[in-house]
């Protein structure tokens, strides 16, 4: 479960972790539309660019620092968009079905799991 601790609400019930290089590289490519959040735990804070090549549905993305505070949000990331690079380095990247981040803002603290 992913929760917005700052504002006190659940964002989504289900989550999966992309815990290795292969699953992180593949991400949501070639998958049907999801009903879960895909969590990318990174080894350190980096400005990692994302691509939507071969992702067939829009998503919302949270970029969190080491304290799990939102440092950037990309809402409505469109299918086949070439890339998006967050404004600040992130330690966690969370990919959600589009439309779930309407009430989440930069600076909010997020609970994973």
Tab-separated table of C-alpha atoms in Angstrom:
chain	number	residue	atom	x	y	z
A	1	UNK	CA	0.000	0.000	0.000
A	2	UNK	CA	1.201	3.511	-0.830
A	3	UNK	CA	0.066	6.282	1.532
A	4	UNK	CA	0.419	10.059	1.578
A	5	UNK	CA	1.542	10.497	5.213
A	6	UNK	CA	1.495	14.291	5.049
A	7	UNK	CA	-2.167	14.514	4.035
A	8	UNK	CA	-3.288	11.239	5.626
A	9	UNK	CA	-4.781	9.242	2.766
A	10	UNK	CA	-4.153	6.039	0.859
A	11	UNK	CA	-3.078	6.538	-2.760
A	12	UNK	CA	-3.294	2.878	-3.869
A	13	UNK	CA	-3.618	-0.577	-2.258
A	14	UNK	CA	-1.438	-2.706	-4.509
A	15	UNK	CA	2.261	-2.323	-5.213
A	16	UNK	CA	5.033	-4.267	-6.902
A	17	UNK	CA	8.762	-3.684	-6.706
A	18	UNK	CA	11.162	-3.458	-9.638
A	19	UNK	CA	14.063	-4.657	-7.546
A	20	UNK	CA	16.696	-5.605	-10.098
A	21	UNK	CA	18.278	-4.121	-13.198
A	22	UNK	CA	16.158	-6.202	-15.590
A	23	UNK	CA	12.780	-5.342	-14.023
A	24	UNK	CA	13.798	-1.696	-13.651
A	25	UNK	CA	14.794	-1.503	-17.313
A	26	UNK	CA	11.568	-3.162	-18.444
A	27	UNK	CA	9.291	-1.203	-16.104
A	28	UNK	CA	5.745	-1.141	-17.497
A	29	UNK	CA	6.748	-1.783	-21.112
A	30	UNK	CA	4.601	-4.310	-23.000
A	31	UNK	CA	2.178	-4.728	-20.070
A	32	UNK	CA	-1.577	-4.237	-20.037
A	33	UNK	CA	-2.935	-1.307	-18.029
A	34	UNK	CA	-2.122	-1.842	-14.346
A	35	UNK	CA	-4.029	-1.504	-11.074
A	36	UNK	CA	-0.905	-1.233	-8.912
A	37	UNK	CA	2.040	1.060	-8.204
A	38	UNK	CA	5.418	-0.050	-9.542
A	39	UNK	CA	8.156	0.971	-7.084
A	40	UNK	CA	11.756	1.478	-8.244
A	41	UNK	CA	14.109	1.549	-5.223
A	42	UNK	CA	17.411	3.009	-6.421
A	43	UNK	CA	20.803	2.624	-4.729
A	44	UNK	CA	21.262	6.381	-4.342
A	45	UNK	CA	19.613	9.662	-5.295
A	46	UNK	CA	19.976	10.280	-9.046
A	47	UNK	CA	18.261	12.224	-11.815
A	48	UNK	CA	17.200	9.156	-13.806
A	49	UNK	CA	15.345	9.820	-17.072
A	50	UNK	CA	12.239	7.744	-17.789
A	51	UNK	CA	10.850	6.751	-21.176
A	52	UNK	CA	7.365	5.604	-22.141
A	53	UNK	CA	8.408	3.666	-25.241
A	54	UNK	CA	6.225	0.548	-25.511
A	55	UNK	CA	4.039	1.619	-22.583
A	56	UNK	CA	0.497	1.693	-23.952
A	57	UNK	CA	-1.318	3.755	-21.296
A	58	UNK	CA	-0.669	7.042	-19.428
A	59	UNK	CA	0.784	6.993	-15.913
A	60	UNK	CA	1.516	9.351	-13.029
A	61	UNK	CA	5.008	9.288	-11.502
A	62	UNK	CA	6.327	10.312	-8.077
A	63	UNK	CA	10.024	10.974	-7.497
A	64	UNK	CA	11.009	10.664	-3.813
A	65	UNK	CA	14.238	11.541	-2.025
A	66	UNK	CA	15.924	9.336	0.599
A	67	UNK	CA	13.461	10.613	3.232
A	68	UNK	CA	10.550	9.583	0.961
A	69	UNK	CA	9.523	13.181	0.387
A	70	UNK	CA	8.175	14.106	-3.044
A	71	UNK	CA	10.801	16.054	-5.010
A	72	UNK	CA	8.989	15.948	-8.383
A	73	UNK	CA	5.707	14.748	-9.912
A	74	UNK	CA	4.931	13.884	-13.526
A	75	UNK	CA	1.183	13.575	-14.070
A	76	UNK	CA	-0.311	12.141	-17.252
A	77	UNK	CA	2.980	10.818	-18.681
A	78	UNK	CA	1.799	9.879	-22.158
A	79	UNK	CA	2.374	6.561	-23.950
A	80	UNK	CA	5.445	6.524	-26.200
A	81	UNK	CA	6.776	9.840	-24.802
A	82	UNK	CA	10.527	9.856	-25.322
A	83	UNK	CA	11.679	10.923	-21.871
A	84	UNK	CA	11.193	12.845	-18.669
A	85	UNK	CA	13.987	13.806	-16.285
A	86	UNK	CA	13.015	14.914	-12.766
A	87	UNK	CA	14.062	18.389	-11.632
A	88	UNK	CA	15.799	16.954	-8.539
A	89	UNK	CA	17.555	13.647	-7.763
A	90	UNK	CA	15.350	10.799	-6.496
A	91	UNK	CA	16.030	7.634	-4.476
A	92	UNK	CA	12.601	6.098	-5.200
A	93	UNK	CA	10.490	6.306	-8.356
A	94	UNK	CA	6.829	5.279	-8.113
A	95	UNK	CA	4.707	4.695	-11.228
A	96	UNK	CA	0.913	4.811	-10.759
A	97	UNK	CA	-2.142	4.424	-12.979
A	98	UNK	CA	-2.946	7.917	-14.315
A	99	UNK	CA	-5.164	10.157	-12.206
A	100	UNK	CA	-4.209	8.967	-8.712
A	101	UNK	CA	-1.927	11.867	-7.757
A	102	UNK	CA	-4.444	14.730	-7.852
A	103	UNK	CA	-4.093	15.410	-4.111
A	104	UNK	CA	-0.336	14.780	-3.813
A	105	UNK	CA	2.149	17.674	-3.930
A	106	UNK	CA	5.888	18.274	-3.844
A	107	UNK	CA	7.131	18.093	-0.259
A	108	UNK	CA	4.563	15.478	0.831
A	109	UNK	CA	5.950	12.454	2.700
A	110	UNK	CA	5.002	9.081	1.197
A	111	UNK	CA	4.854	5.681	2.960
A	112	UNK	CA	5.730	2.623	0.867
A	113	UNK	CA	4.444	-0.787	2.007
